[in-house]
mmCIF file of C-alpha atoms and ligand atoms in Angstrom:
data_model
loop_
_atom_site.group_PDB
_atom_site.id
_atom_site.type_symbol
_atom_site.label_atom_id
_atom_site.label_comp_id
_atom_site.label_asym_id
_atom_site.label_seq_id
_atom_site.Cartn_x
_atom_site.Cartn_y
_atom_site.Cartn_z
ATOM 1 C CA MET T 1 -19.850 -6.839 -2.522
ATOM 2 C CA ARG T 2 -19.825 -4.222 0.167
ATOM 3 C CA ILE T 3 -17.243 -1.565 -0.559
ATOM 4 C CA LEU T 4 -16.552 1.035 2.109
ATOM 5 C CA ALA T 5 -14.987 4.308 0.980
ATOM 6 C CA LEU T 6 -12.986 6.100 3.686
ATOM 7 C CA PRO T 7 -11.681 9.280 2.028
ATOM 8 C CA GLY T 8 -10.266 10.635 5.310
ATOM 9 C CA ASP T 9 -8.178 13.789 5.194
ATOM 10 C CA GLY T 10 -6.614 16.222 2.727
ATOM 11 C CA VAL T 11 -6.064 14.942 -0.814
ATOM 12 C CA GLY T 12 -7.412 11.584 0.387
ATOM 13 C CA VAL T 13 -10.847 13.093 -0.218
ATOM 14 C CA GLU T 14 -10.006 14.289 -3.732
ATOM 15 C CA VAL T 15 -8.354 11.101 -4.970
ATOM 16 C CA THR T 16 -10.981 8.803 -3.423
ATOM 17 C CA GLU T 17 -13.646 10.840 -5.212
ATOM 18 C CA ALA T 18 -11.746 10.156 -8.448
ATOM 19 C CA ALA T 19 -11.521 6.421 -7.755
ATOM 20 C CA LEU T 20 -15.261 6.306 -7.010
ATOM 21 C CA ARG T 21 -16.024 7.922 -10.373
ATOM 22 C CA VAL T 22 -13.997 5.210 -12.077
ATOM 23 C CA LEU T 23 -15.671 2.542 -9.932
ATOM 24 C CA ASP T 24 -19.007 3.865 -11.157
ATOM 25 C CA TRP T 25 -17.885 3.192 -14.728
ATOM 26 C CA PHE T 26 -17.309 -0.459 -13.873
ATOM 27 C CA ARG T 27 -20.715 -0.687 -12.178
ATOM 28 C CA THR T 28 -22.639 0.780 -15.079
ATOM 29 C CA ARG T 29 -20.556 -0.437 -18.036
ATOM 30 C CA ARG T 30 -19.215 -3.785 -16.838
ATOM 31 C CA GLY T 31 -21.998 -4.955 -14.557
ATOM 32 C CA PHE T 32 -19.844 -4.947 -11.440
ATOM 33 C CA ALA T 33 -22.454 -5.464 -8.705
ATOM 34 C CA CYS T 34 -21.440 -3.726 -5.511
ATOM 35 C CA GLU T 35 -22.813 -1.536 -2.793
ATOM 36 C CA VAL T 36 -20.693 1.508 -2.013
ATOM 37 C CA LEU T 37 -20.864 3.192 1.383
ATOM 38 C CA ARG T 38 -18.932 6.297 2.250
ATOM 39 C CA ARG T 39 -17.993 7.233 5.800
ATOM 40 C CA ASP T 40 -16.091 10.020 7.533
ATOM 41 C CA PHE T 41 -13.133 9.576 9.806
ATOM 42 C CA GLY T 42 -9.745 11.190 10.387
ATOM 43 C CA LEU T 43 -8.441 14.500 11.637
ATOM 44 C CA ALA T 44 -11.058 16.529 9.806
ATOM 45 C CA ASN T 45 -13.723 14.449 11.492
ATOM 46 C CA TRP T 46 -12.116 15.091 14.858
ATOM 47 C CA THR T 47 -12.255 18.822 14.257
ATOM 48 C CA LYS T 48 -15.911 18.639 13.231
ATOM 49 C CA HIS T 49 -17.301 15.934 15.500
ATOM 50 C CA GLY T 50 -14.737 15.378 18.255
ATOM 51 C CA THR T 51 -13.736 11.858 17.211
ATOM 52 C CA MET T 52 -11.277 10.518 14.655
ATOM 53 C CA MET T 53 -13.225 7.288 14.314
ATOM 54 C CA PRO T 54 -16.999 7.337 14.843
ATOM 55 C CA ASP T 55 -18.248 4.008 16.278
ATOM 56 C CA GLU T 56 -20.576 3.596 13.324
ATOM 57 C CA THR T 57 -17.668 3.931 10.861
ATOM 58 C CA TRP T 58 -15.700 1.324 12.803
ATOM 59 C CA ALA T 59 -18.673 -1.076 12.629
ATOM 60 C CA ARG T 60 -18.776 -0.626 8.831
ATOM 61 C CA ILE T 61 -15.018 -1.254 8.628
ATOM 62 C CA LEU T 62 -15.438 -4.587 10.388
ATOM 63 C CA GLU T 63 -18.124 -5.783 7.979
ATOM 64 C CA ALA T 64 -16.860 -4.408 4.650
ATOM 65 C CA ASP T 65 -15.670 -6.758 1.912
ATOM 66 C CA ALA T 66 -13.201 -4.161 0.734
ATOM 67 C CA ILE T 67 -12.158 -0.711 1.894
ATOM 68 C CA LEU T 68 -11.122 2.078 -0.457
ATOM 69 C CA PHE T 69 -9.005 4.264 1.757
ATOM 70 C CA GLY T 70 -7.772 7.796 1.025
ATOM 71 C CA ALA T 71 -5.356 9.137 3.638
ATOM 72 C CA VAL T 72 -5.306 10.074 7.260
ATOM 73 C CA GLY T 73 -3.409 13.172 8.355
ATOM 74 C CA SER T 74 -1.917 11.420 11.297
ATOM 75 C CA LEU T 75 0.657 14.131 12.027
ATOM 76 C CA ASP T 76 -1.170 16.299 14.487
ATOM 77 C CA GLN T 77 1.014 19.379 14.413
ATOM 78 C CA ALA T 78 -0.875 21.269 17.074
ATOM 79 C CA GLY T 79 -0.900 18.183 19.309
ATOM 80 C CA VAL T 80 -4.569 18.754 20.105
ATOM 81 C CA VAL T 81 -5.897 15.251 19.454
ATOM 82 C CA PRO T 82 -5.649 13.111 22.595
ATOM 83 C CA PRO T 83 -3.483 9.977 22.100
ATOM 84 C CA GLU T 84 -6.474 7.706 22.738
ATOM 85 C CA GLU T 85 -8.431 9.368 19.872
ATOM 86 C CA ARG T 86 -5.413 9.182 17.579
ATOM 87 C CA ARG T 87 -5.083 5.460 18.203
ATOM 88 C CA LYS T 88 -8.784 4.940 17.459
ATOM 89 C CA GLY T 89 -8.382 6.529 14.056
ATOM 90 C CA SER T 90 -5.017 5.021 13.184
ATOM 91 C CA LEU T 91 -4.242 2.795 10.240
ATOM 92 C CA LEU T 92 -2.338 0.451 12.572
ATOM 93 C CA ARG T 93 -5.583 -0.284 14.415
ATOM 94 C CA MET T 94 -7.354 -1.187 11.164
ATOM 95 C CA ARG T 95 -4.485 -3.388 9.998
ATOM 96 C CA LYS T 96 -4.452 -5.259 13.284
ATOM 97 C CA ALA T 97 -8.241 -5.603 13.657
ATOM 98 C CA LEU T 98 -8.645 -6.917 10.107
ATOM 99 C CA ASP T 99 -5.411 -8.939 10.336
ATOM 100 C CA LEU T 100 -4.122 -7.388 7.107
ATOM 101 C CA PHE T 101 -0.766 -9.155 7.150
ATOM 102 C CA ALA T 102 0.143 -8.902 3.475
ATOM 103 C CA ASN T 103 0.834 -5.475 2.061
ATOM 104 C CA LEU T 104 1.321 -5.447 -1.701
ATOM 105 C CA ARG T 105 2.927 -2.633 -3.533
ATOM 106 C CA PRO T 106 3.276 -3.072 -7.284
ATOM 107 C CA VAL T 107 5.817 -0.796 -8.983
ATOM 108 C CA ARG T 108 5.459 -0.669 -12.750
ATOM 109 C CA MET T 109 7.221 1.915 -14.840
ATOM 110 C CA PRO T 110 4.904 3.343 -17.500
ATOM 111 C CA ALA T 111 7.038 4.005 -20.587
ATOM 112 C CA ALA T 112 5.520 7.471 -20.896
ATOM 113 C CA LEU T 113 6.892 8.554 -17.519
ATOM 114 C CA ALA T 114 10.584 7.872 -18.133
ATOM 115 C CA GLU T 115 11.269 11.595 -17.847
ATOM 116 C CA ALA T 116 9.535 11.947 -14.460
ATOM 117 C CA SER T 117 11.812 9.387 -12.823
ATOM 118 C CA PRO T 118 14.933 10.469 -10.931
ATOM 119 C CA CYS T 119 16.671 7.406 -12.460
ATOM 120 C CA LYS T 120 17.906 7.136 -16.036
ATOM 121 C CA PRO T 121 15.483 5.623 -18.574
ATOM 122 C CA ARG T 122 17.904 2.756 -19.281
ATOM 123 C CA VAL T 123 17.624 1.808 -15.584
ATOM 124 C CA THR T 124 13.866 2.176 -15.242
ATOM 125 C CA GLU T 125 12.697 0.848 -18.604
ATOM 126 C CA GLY T 126 10.408 -2.143 -18.088
ATOM 127 C CA VAL T 127 10.519 -2.158 -14.286
ATOM 128 C CA ASP T 128 7.719 -4.426 -13.068
ATOM 129 C CA LEU T 129 8.133 -5.558 -9.484
ATOM 130 C CA ILE T 130 5.869 -6.110 -6.530
ATOM 131 C CA LEU T 131 6.878 -5.698 -2.948
ATOM 132 C CA VAL T 132 5.209 -7.872 -0.288
ATOM 133 C CA ARG T 133 5.600 -6.320 3.131
ATOM 134 C CA GLU T 134 4.571 -8.182 6.291
ATOM 135 C CA LEU T 135 2.201 -5.729 7.964
ATOM 136 C CA THR T 136 0.945 -6.957 11.330
ATOM 137 C CA ALA T 137 4.071 -7.924 13.279
ATOM 138 C CA GLY T 138 7.675 -6.823 13.673
ATOM 139 C CA VAL T 139 8.895 -3.678 15.345
ATOM 140 C CA TYR T 140 5.669 -1.701 14.808
ATOM 141 C CA PHE T 141 3.781 -4.075 17.088
ATOM 142 C CA GLY T 142 6.370 -5.873 19.257
ATOM 143 C CA THR T 143 6.446 -5.508 23.032
ATOM 144 C CA PRO T 144 7.954 -4.335 25.296
ATOM 145 C CA ARG T 145 7.766 -0.852 23.881
ATOM 146 C CA GLY T 146 7.829 2.612 25.397
ATOM 147 C CA VAL T 147 10.038 5.245 26.956
ATOM 148 C CA GLU T 148 11.289 4.614 30.468
ATOM 149 C CA THR T 149 13.195 6.783 32.892
ATOM 150 C CA LEU T 150 16.443 5.283 34.110
ATOM 151 C CA PRO T 151 17.704 5.552 37.709
ATOM 152 C CA ASP T 152 20.049 8.381 36.669
ATOM 153 C CA GLY T 153 17.068 10.384 35.387
ATOM 154 C CA THR T 154 17.853 9.996 31.671
ATOM 155 C CA ARG T 155 15.382 8.182 29.426
ATOM 156 C CA ARG T 156 15.531 5.072 27.280
ATOM 157 C CA GLY T 157 13.279 4.377 24.282
ATOM 158 C CA VAL T 158 12.464 0.752 23.501
ATOM 159 C CA ASN T 159 10.797 -1.051 20.617
ATOM 160 C CA THR T 160 10.899 -4.755 19.982
ATOM 161 C CA HIS T 161 11.412 -6.414 16.616
ATOM 162 C CA SER T 162 9.696 -9.765 16.935
ATOM 163 C CA TYR T 163 8.543 -12.442 14.480
ATOM 164 C CA THR T 164 7.096 -15.881 15.157
ATOM 165 C CA GLU T 165 7.666 -18.689 12.660
ATOM 166 C CA ALA T 166 3.958 -18.602 11.822
ATOM 167 C CA GLU T 167 4.069 -14.863 11.055
ATOM 168 C CA ILE T 168 7.044 -15.332 8.747
ATOM 169 C CA ALA T 169 5.562 -18.413 7.112
ATOM 170 C CA ARG T 170 2.270 -16.881 6.035
ATOM 171 C CA ALA T 171 3.980 -13.864 4.502
ATOM 172 C CA ALA T 172 6.416 -16.174 2.707
ATOM 173 C CA ARG T 173 3.647 -18.407 1.325
ATOM 174 C CA PHE T 174 1.842 -15.347 0.049
ATOM 175 C CA ALA T 175 4.938 -14.085 -1.780
ATOM 176 C CA PHE T 176 5.789 -17.476 -3.301
ATOM 177 C CA ALA T 177 2.243 -18.021 -4.533
ATOM 178 C CA LEU T 178 2.249 -14.541 -6.048
ATOM 179 C CA ALA T 179 5.553 -15.197 -7.827
ATOM 180 C CA ARG T 180 4.082 -18.321 -9.433
ATOM 181 C CA GLY T 181 1.636 -16.140 -11.330
ATOM 182 C CA ARG T 182 4.444 -13.780 -12.387
ATOM 183 C CA ARG T 183 8.067 -14.432 -13.366
ATOM 184 C CA GLY T 184 8.654 -17.051 -10.679
ATOM 185 C CA ARG T 185 11.268 -15.224 -8.629
ATOM 186 C CA VAL T 186 11.283 -14.156 -4.949
ATOM 187 C CA THR T 187 13.917 -11.979 -3.285
ATOM 188 C CA SER T 188 13.613 -12.293 0.493
ATOM 189 C CA VAL T 189 15.103 -9.334 2.340
ATOM 190 C CA ASP T 190 16.379 -9.316 5.927
ATOM 191 C CA LYS T 191 19.333 -8.431 8.138
ATOM 192 C CA ALA T 192 20.236 -12.018 9.014
ATOM 193 C CA ASN T 193 23.838 -10.903 9.553
ATOM 194 C CA VAL T 194 23.021 -8.801 12.639
ATOM 195 C CA MET T 195 19.526 -9.755 13.819
ATOM 196 C CA GLU T 196 18.453 -13.075 15.338
ATOM 197 C CA ALA T 197 14.899 -12.494 14.151
ATOM 198 C CA GLY T 198 16.388 -11.873 10.706
ATOM 199 C CA ALA T 199 18.245 -15.189 10.784
ATOM 200 C CA LEU T 200 14.994 -16.932 11.694
ATOM 201 C CA TRP T 201 13.244 -15.075 8.866
ATOM 202 C CA ARG T 202 15.822 -16.359 6.386
ATOM 203 C CA GLU T 203 15.621 -19.919 7.705
ATOM 204 C CA VAL T 204 11.810 -20.118 7.598
ATOM 205 C CA VAL T 205 11.514 -18.518 4.148
ATOM 206 C CA GLY T 206 14.223 -20.848 2.832
ATOM 207 C CA ARG T 207 12.496 -23.930 4.204
ATOM 208 C CA ILE T 208 9.071 -23.019 2.801
ATOM 209 C CA GLY T 209 10.604 -22.200 -0.553
ATOM 210 C CA ALA T 210 12.450 -25.527 -0.762
ATOM 211 C CA GLU T 211 9.605 -27.684 0.533
ATOM 212 C CA GLU T 212 6.503 -26.066 -0.922
ATOM 213 C CA PHE T 213 7.602 -23.911 -3.850
ATOM 214 C CA PRO T 214 10.594 -25.648 -5.476
ATOM 215 C CA ASP T 215 9.506 -24.202 -8.846
ATOM 216 C CA VAL T 216 10.035 -20.613 -7.608
ATOM 217 C CA VAL T 217 13.567 -19.206 -7.624
ATOM 218 C CA LEU T 218 14.468 -17.809 -4.189
ATOM 219 C CA GLU T 219 17.333 -15.489 -3.407
ATOM 220 C CA HIS T 220 18.138 -13.885 -0.050
ATOM 221 C CA MET T 221 19.395 -10.321 0.115
ATOM 222 C CA LEU T 222 20.475 -8.071 2.966
ATOM 223 C CA ALA T 223 18.244 -5.035 3.350
ATOM 224 C CA ASP T 224 20.996 -2.443 2.893
ATOM 225 C CA ASN T 225 22.100 -4.094 -0.337
ATOM 226 C CA CYS T 226 18.479 -4.218 -1.511
ATOM 227 C CA ALA T 227 18.211 -0.445 -1.110
ATOM 228 C CA ILE T 228 21.152 -0.063 -3.493
ATOM 229 C CA GLN T 229 20.000 -2.677 -6.004
ATOM 230 C CA LEU T 230 16.573 -1.035 -6.220
ATOM 231 C CA LEU T 231 18.211 2.086 -7.589
ATOM 232 C CA ARG T 232 20.953 0.383 -9.628
ATOM 233 C CA ALA T 233 19.056 -2.466 -11.236
ATOM 234 C CA PRO T 234 15.350 -2.457 -10.352
ATOM 235 C CA ARG T 235 14.508 -4.667 -13.344
ATOM 236 C CA ARG T 236 16.181 -7.656 -11.671
ATOM 237 C CA PHE T 237 13.351 -7.886 -9.123
ATOM 238 C CA ASP T 238 10.087 -9.756 -9.522
ATOM 239 C CA VAL T 239 8.603 -10.301 -6.019
ATOM 240 C CA ILE T 240 10.386 -8.773 -3.014
ATOM 241 C CA LEU T 241 9.385 -10.231 0.358
ATOM 242 C CA THR T 242 10.274 -8.388 3.517
ATOM 243 C CA ASP T 243 9.258 -7.502 7.055
ATOM 244 C CA ASN T 244 7.260 -4.571 8.343
ATOM 245 C CA LEU T 245 10.058 -2.048 8.941
ATOM 246 C CA PHE T 246 12.280 -2.826 5.948
ATOM 247 C CA GLY T 247 9.144 -3.037 3.829
ATOM 248 C CA ASP T 248 8.117 0.454 4.866
ATOM 249 C CA LEU T 249 11.483 1.879 3.786
ATOM 250 C CA LEU T 250 12.124 -0.247 0.707
ATOM 251 C CA SER T 251 8.636 0.148 -0.706
ATOM 252 C CA ASP T 252 9.043 3.909 -0.599
ATOM 253 C CA ALA T 253 12.481 3.581 -2.216
ATOM 254 C CA ALA T 254 11.017 1.330 -4.918
ATOM 255 C CA GLY T 255 8.229 3.843 -5.443
ATOM 256 C CA ALA T 256 10.723 6.654 -5.893
ATOM 257 C CA ILE T 257 11.797 4.999 -9.147
ATOM 258 C CA ILE T 258 8.483 6.033 -10.691
ATOM 259 C CA GLY T 259 9.043 9.646 -9.739
ATOM 260 C CA SER T 260 5.879 10.546 -7.832
ATOM 261 C CA LEU T 261 4.160 9.184 -4.739
ATOM 262 C CA GLY T 262 0.881 10.068 -6.420
ATOM 263 C CA MET T 263 1.269 7.213 -8.925
ATOM 264 C CA LEU T 264 1.531 4.302 -6.512
ATOM 265 C CA PRO T 265 -1.257 1.955 -5.367
ATOM 266 C CA SER T 266 -1.278 -0.600 -2.567
ATOM 267 C CA ALA T 267 -3.372 -3.441 -1.224
ATOM 268 C CA SER T 268 -3.403 -4.848 2.301
ATOM 269 C CA LEU T 269 -4.902 -8.320 2.614
ATOM 270 C CA SER T 270 -5.781 -10.802 5.335
ATOM 271 C CA ALA T 271 -5.601 -14.576 5.052
ATOM 272 C CA PRO T 272 -8.656 -16.047 3.292
ATOM 273 C CA ASP T 273 -11.449 -17.226 5.625
ATOM 274 C CA ALA T 274 -13.287 -20.557 5.268
ATOM 275 C CA ALA T 275 -15.267 -19.140 2.337
ATOM 276 C CA GLY T 276 -12.074 -17.953 0.628
ATOM 277 C CA ARG T 277 -12.822 -14.318 1.359
ATOM 278 C CA ARG T 278 -9.976 -11.969 2.284
ATOM 279 C CA ARG T 279 -10.377 -8.759 4.270
ATOM 280 C CA ALA T 280 -8.831 -5.997 2.219
ATOM 281 C CA LEU T 281 -7.898 -2.357 2.302
ATOM 282 C CA TYR T 282 -6.804 -0.505 -0.835
ATOM 283 C CA GLU T 283 -5.061 2.851 -0.744
ATOM 284 C CA PRO T 284 -2.663 5.043 -2.630
ATOM 285 C CA ILE T 285 0.607 5.039 -0.728
ATOM 286 C CA HIS T 286 0.763 8.802 -0.306
ATOM 287 C CA GLY T 287 -0.575 10.704 2.683
ATOM 288 C CA SER T 288 -2.928 13.644 2.997
ATOM 289 C CA ALA T 289 -0.488 16.040 1.257
ATOM 290 C CA PRO T 290 -1.508 19.180 3.185
ATOM 291 C CA ASP T 291 0.746 21.274 0.918
ATOM 292 C CA ILE T 292 -1.538 20.717 -2.095
ATOM 293 C CA ALA T 293 -4.844 19.671 -0.475
ATOM 294 C CA GLY T 294 -8.026 21.432 -1.516
ATOM 295 C CA ARG T 295 -6.642 22.763 -4.798
ATOM 296 C CA GLY T 296 -7.841 19.972 -7.072
ATOM 297 C CA VAL T 297 -4.333 19.240 -8.366
ATOM 298 C CA ALA T 298 -3.499 15.910 -6.668
ATOM 299 C CA ASN T 299 -2.614 13.012 -8.908
ATOM 300 C CA PRO T 300 -5.532 10.530 -8.677
ATOM 301 C CA LEU T 301 -3.728 7.646 -10.424
ATOM 302 C CA GLY T 302 -2.452 5.984 -7.229
ATOM 303 C CA ALA T 303 -6.028 5.816 -5.948
ATOM 304 C CA ILE T 304 -7.379 4.708 -9.350
ATOM 305 C CA LEU T 305 -4.734 1.969 -9.619
ATOM 306 C CA SER T 306 -5.669 0.914 -6.066
ATOM 307 C CA LEU T 307 -9.177 0.373 -7.410
ATOM 308 C CA ALA T 308 -7.635 -1.894 -10.074
ATOM 309 C CA LEU T 309 -6.091 -3.935 -7.246
ATOM 310 C CA LEU T 310 -9.524 -4.137 -5.601
ATOM 311 C CA LEU T 311 -11.012 -5.458 -8.830
ATOM 312 C CA ARG T 312 -8.269 -8.090 -9.045
ATOM 313 C CA TRP T 313 -7.933 -9.189 -5.405
ATOM 314 C CA SER T 314 -11.382 -8.669 -3.870
ATOM 315 C CA ALA T 315 -13.810 -8.785 -6.780
ATOM 316 C CA GLY T 316 -12.195 -11.583 -8.801
ATOM 317 C CA ARG T 317 -12.303 -9.331 -11.868
ATOM 318 C CA ALA T 318 -8.758 -9.694 -13.172
ATOM 319 C CA GLU T 319 -9.762 -8.728 -16.691
ATOM 320 C CA ASP T 320 -11.355 -5.486 -15.522
ATOM 321 C CA ALA T 321 -8.262 -4.774 -13.437
ATOM 322 C CA ALA T 322 -5.974 -5.208 -16.446
ATOM 323 C CA HIS T 323 -8.364 -3.110 -18.538
ATOM 324 C CA LEU T 324 -8.128 -0.267 -16.007
ATOM 325 C CA GLU T 325 -4.328 -0.473 -15.768
ATOM 326 C CA ALA T 326 -4.092 -0.387 -19.547
ATOM 327 C CA ALA T 327 -6.402 2.643 -19.633
ATOM 328 C CA VAL T 328 -4.100 4.491 -17.217
ATOM 329 C CA ASP T 329 -1.128 3.632 -19.453
ATOM 330 C CA ARG T 330 -3.008 4.885 -22.526
ATOM 331 C CA ALA T 331 -3.963 8.146 -20.815
ATOM 332 C CA LEU T 332 -0.307 8.695 -19.866
ATOM 333 C CA ALA T 333 0.904 7.723 -23.333
ATOM 334 C CA ALA T 334 -1.509 10.286 -24.791
ATOM 335 C CA GLY T 335 0.197 12.939 -22.667
ATOM 336 C CA ALA T 336 -2.136 13.285 -19.666
ATOM 337 C CA ARG T 337 -0.094 14.723 -16.779
ATOM 338 C CA THR T 338 -0.837 16.116 -13.348
ATOM 339 C CA SER T 339 1.729 18.599 -12.071
ATOM 340 C CA ASP T 340 3.724 16.032 -10.065
ATOM 341 C CA ILE T 341 4.585 14.027 -13.210
ATOM 342 C CA ALA T 342 4.753 16.799 -15.799
ATOM 343 C CA ALA T 343 8.061 17.692 -17.419
ATOM 344 C CA PRO T 344 8.889 21.398 -17.678
ATOM 345 C CA GLY T 345 6.696 22.995 -20.345
ATOM 346 C CA GLU T 346 4.157 20.164 -20.480
ATOM 347 C CA SER T 347 0.547 21.200 -19.949
ATOM 348 C CA VAL T 348 -0.943 20.107 -16.674
ATOM 349 C CA LEU T 349 -4.311 18.542 -15.806
ATOM 350 C CA SER T 350 -6.358 18.896 -12.627
ATOM 351 C CA THR T 351 -7.381 15.870 -10.549
ATOM 352 C CA GLU T 352 -10.748 15.911 -12.245
ATOM 353 C CA GLN T 353 -9.328 16.231 -15.776
ATOM 354 C CA MET T 354 -6.882 13.365 -15.184
ATOM 355 C CA THR T 355 -9.779 11.232 -13.946
ATOM 356 C CA GLN T 356 -11.704 12.149 -17.082
ATOM 357 C CA ALA T 357 -8.680 11.192 -19.207
ATOM 358 C CA VAL T 358 -8.749 7.716 -17.648
ATOM 359 C CA LEU T 359 -12.520 7.455 -18.196
ATOM 360 C CA ASP T 360 -12.033 8.489 -21.833
ATOM 361 C CA ALA T 361 -9.329 5.847 -22.230
ATOM 362 C CA LEU T 362 -11.676 3.243 -20.691
HETATM 363 P P1 NAI W 401 2.449 12.906 1.710
HETATM 364 O O1 NAI W 401 2.462 11.591 1.008
HETATM 365 O O2 NAI W 401 1.143 13.406 2.126
HETATM 366 O O3 NAI W 401 3.151 14.001 0.779
HETATM 367 C C1 NAI W 401 4.522 13.927 0.394
HETATM 368 C C2 NAI W 401 4.769 14.785 -0.855
HETATM 369 O O4 NAI W 401 4.175 14.143 -1.984
HETATM 370 C C3 NAI W 401 4.115 16.164 -0.761
HETATM 371 O O5 NAI W 401 4.946 17.099 -1.398
HETATM 372 C C4 NAI W 401 2.835 16.000 -1.536
HETATM 373 O O6 NAI W 401 2.390 17.199 -2.123
HETATM 374 C C5 NAI W 401 3.215 14.976 -2.590
HETATM 375 N N1 NAI W 401 2.050 14.152 -2.937
HETATM 376 C C6 NAI W 401 1.436 13.236 -2.143
HETATM 377 N N2 NAI W 401 0.385 12.716 -2.778
HETATM 378 C C7 NAI W 401 0.306 13.315 -3.971
HETATM 379 C C8 NAI W 401 -0.587 13.197 -5.076
HETATM 380 N N3 NAI W 401 -1.639 12.349 -5.075
HETATM 381 N N4 NAI W 401 -0.366 13.970 -6.168
HETATM 382 C C9 NAI W 401 0.669 14.814 -6.204
HETATM 383 N N5 NAI W 401 1.557 14.964 -5.207
HETATM 384 C C10 NAI W 401 1.373 14.222 -4.094
HETATM 385 O O7 NAI W 401 3.423 12.739 2.970
HETATM 386 P P2 NAI W 401 3.727 13.784 4.164
HETATM 387 O O8 NAI W 401 3.689 15.181 3.648
HETATM 388 O O9 NAI W 401 4.936 13.268 4.782
HETATM 389 O O10 NAI W 401 2.529 13.590 5.198
HETATM 390 C C11 NAI W 401 1.346 14.369 5.205
HETATM 391 C C12 NAI W 401 0.336 13.747 6.152
HETATM 392 O O11 NAI W 401 -0.096 12.480 5.643
HETATM 393 C C13 NAI W 401 0.901 13.450 7.530
HETATM 394 O O12 NAI W 401 -0.099 13.739 8.459
HETATM 395 C C14 NAI W 401 1.211 11.957 7.490
HETATM 396 O O13 NAI W 401 1.173 11.384 8.752
HETATM 397 C C15 NAI W 401 0.089 11.461 6.627
HETATM 398 N N6 NAI W 401 0.369 10.190 5.932
HETATM 399 C C16 NAI W 401 -0.667 9.317 5.831
HETATM 400 C C17 NAI W 401 -0.527 8.141 5.153
HETATM 401 C C18 NAI W 401 -1.708 7.260 5.029
HETATM 402 O O14 NAI W 401 -2.824 7.692 5.278
HETATM 403 N N7 NAI W 401 -1.557 6.025 4.638
HETATM 404 C C19 NAI W 401 0.746 7.765 4.519
HETATM 405 C C20 NAI W 401 1.764 8.788 4.615
HETATM 406 C C21 NAI W 401 1.569 9.945 5.322
HETATM 407 MG MG1 MG W 402 5.708 4.507 4.390
#
C-alpha cells in the first residue's frame, strides 16, 4: 500500500506526526506492509516555496492508495495568496479529482468523556452514529455560480444546489450498505418541503431503500429537525445520510456532542474501481487551529482515529482498526487528557504524551 502523508499547516503537522508514530506501531508490530511518503503543501508551503501545491505532490496524490491528511489553513487572512494558487491547494480540488463522493464521520461517545460534552451524560451515553455526507456535488460544486453586477449597479451572489439521480443513488447505496453492517437503520436528511432537489433526493433514496435494501429501516427527516434531534436524542441515530451542505453543518453539530473537534476522525472515499480499490483521504475534521499551533498541545486523537479508519477502509484490517479504537478508549479511561478535553483540575498531556498513552495502551 502506498500511503501519502500530507500534514499541511498548523496543528495538521503535529497531529499527522502523531498518527504516523501510531502507524509505525502497526508496521513493526502487526506486519502492516505499506510505504509511507510525506509531502509538503498548504499555506506554509506557499510562504516557503511560492506554491500551495507543488506539481510533484499533486502527482503523488493521484497515485496514492490512501492519503493521511492534516489540515490546510485555507483562510488567508492577509489575502496574499492568489486565487489560482488557493484553488490548486484546496481540499475541494482533491475531493473532485479523486471523486471522493462519500464522506464518513463516525461519532462515538467514549464513556470517559461524558464530562467534556456540552450535553448531559444521560443524553450522550452510548452515542454511536455515523454520518454519510455526499461530498462531490450539491451547492459546493453546482453551476452557475458567482457574483454578478445587476443593471442598477448592485450585486447578486449565486450558487446552485444541484443533484443528479446518479449522484444521489451512489451516496444512498453507500449508506444502506454501511447500515447493514451496523444496526440496520438509515435516516435520510433533506429539505424536501422547500427544495425540488430535496424532493428528488427523498424519492431516489426511498426507491433504492425499498428495492435494494428492504432489510434496512429507512426514515426521512427534514434537516432543521435533524439539527434538533442530534442534540435532544443522538442515540436514536445509526447512519445519517445527507447532502454536501447539510452534511457539512450536521456533521459539525454531531461532533459537538463529543465536546472537542480534536476527537473526531473522517474518511472520504471514492467508488471502488474494477479491482475493488477505493481512493481515500483520511483526516481529523478540525482545521489548522492557528490559536494553538506550534505549542505541542493539540489533541492527536482525531488524527489517530482517522488512521483507524484507514486500517478499516483502505487496508482491509478491521481487527487492527478495532484494536486501535479500543486502545484510544483505554487511554481515555485511564485518564489521559489533552487540554481540550480535560475537566477543571485534571492534569493535561501534550500531543506527544497523549500519543504515547495510546501507544502504551496498544
Ligand atoms: P479549527 O478546527 O482549526 O479550530 C477551531 C477550534 O478548535 C480552535 O479553538 C482550535 O484551537 C480548536 N481545535 C482544533 N483542532 C484541535 C485539536 N486537535 N486539539 C485541540 N483543539 C483543537 O477551525 P478554525 O479556527 O475555524 O480554522 C482555522 C484554519 O483551518 C482556517 O484557515 C480554516 O480554513 C482551516 N480549516 C481547515 C480544515 C481542513 O483542512 N479540513 C477544516 C476546517 C478549517
Ligand atoms: Mg465543516
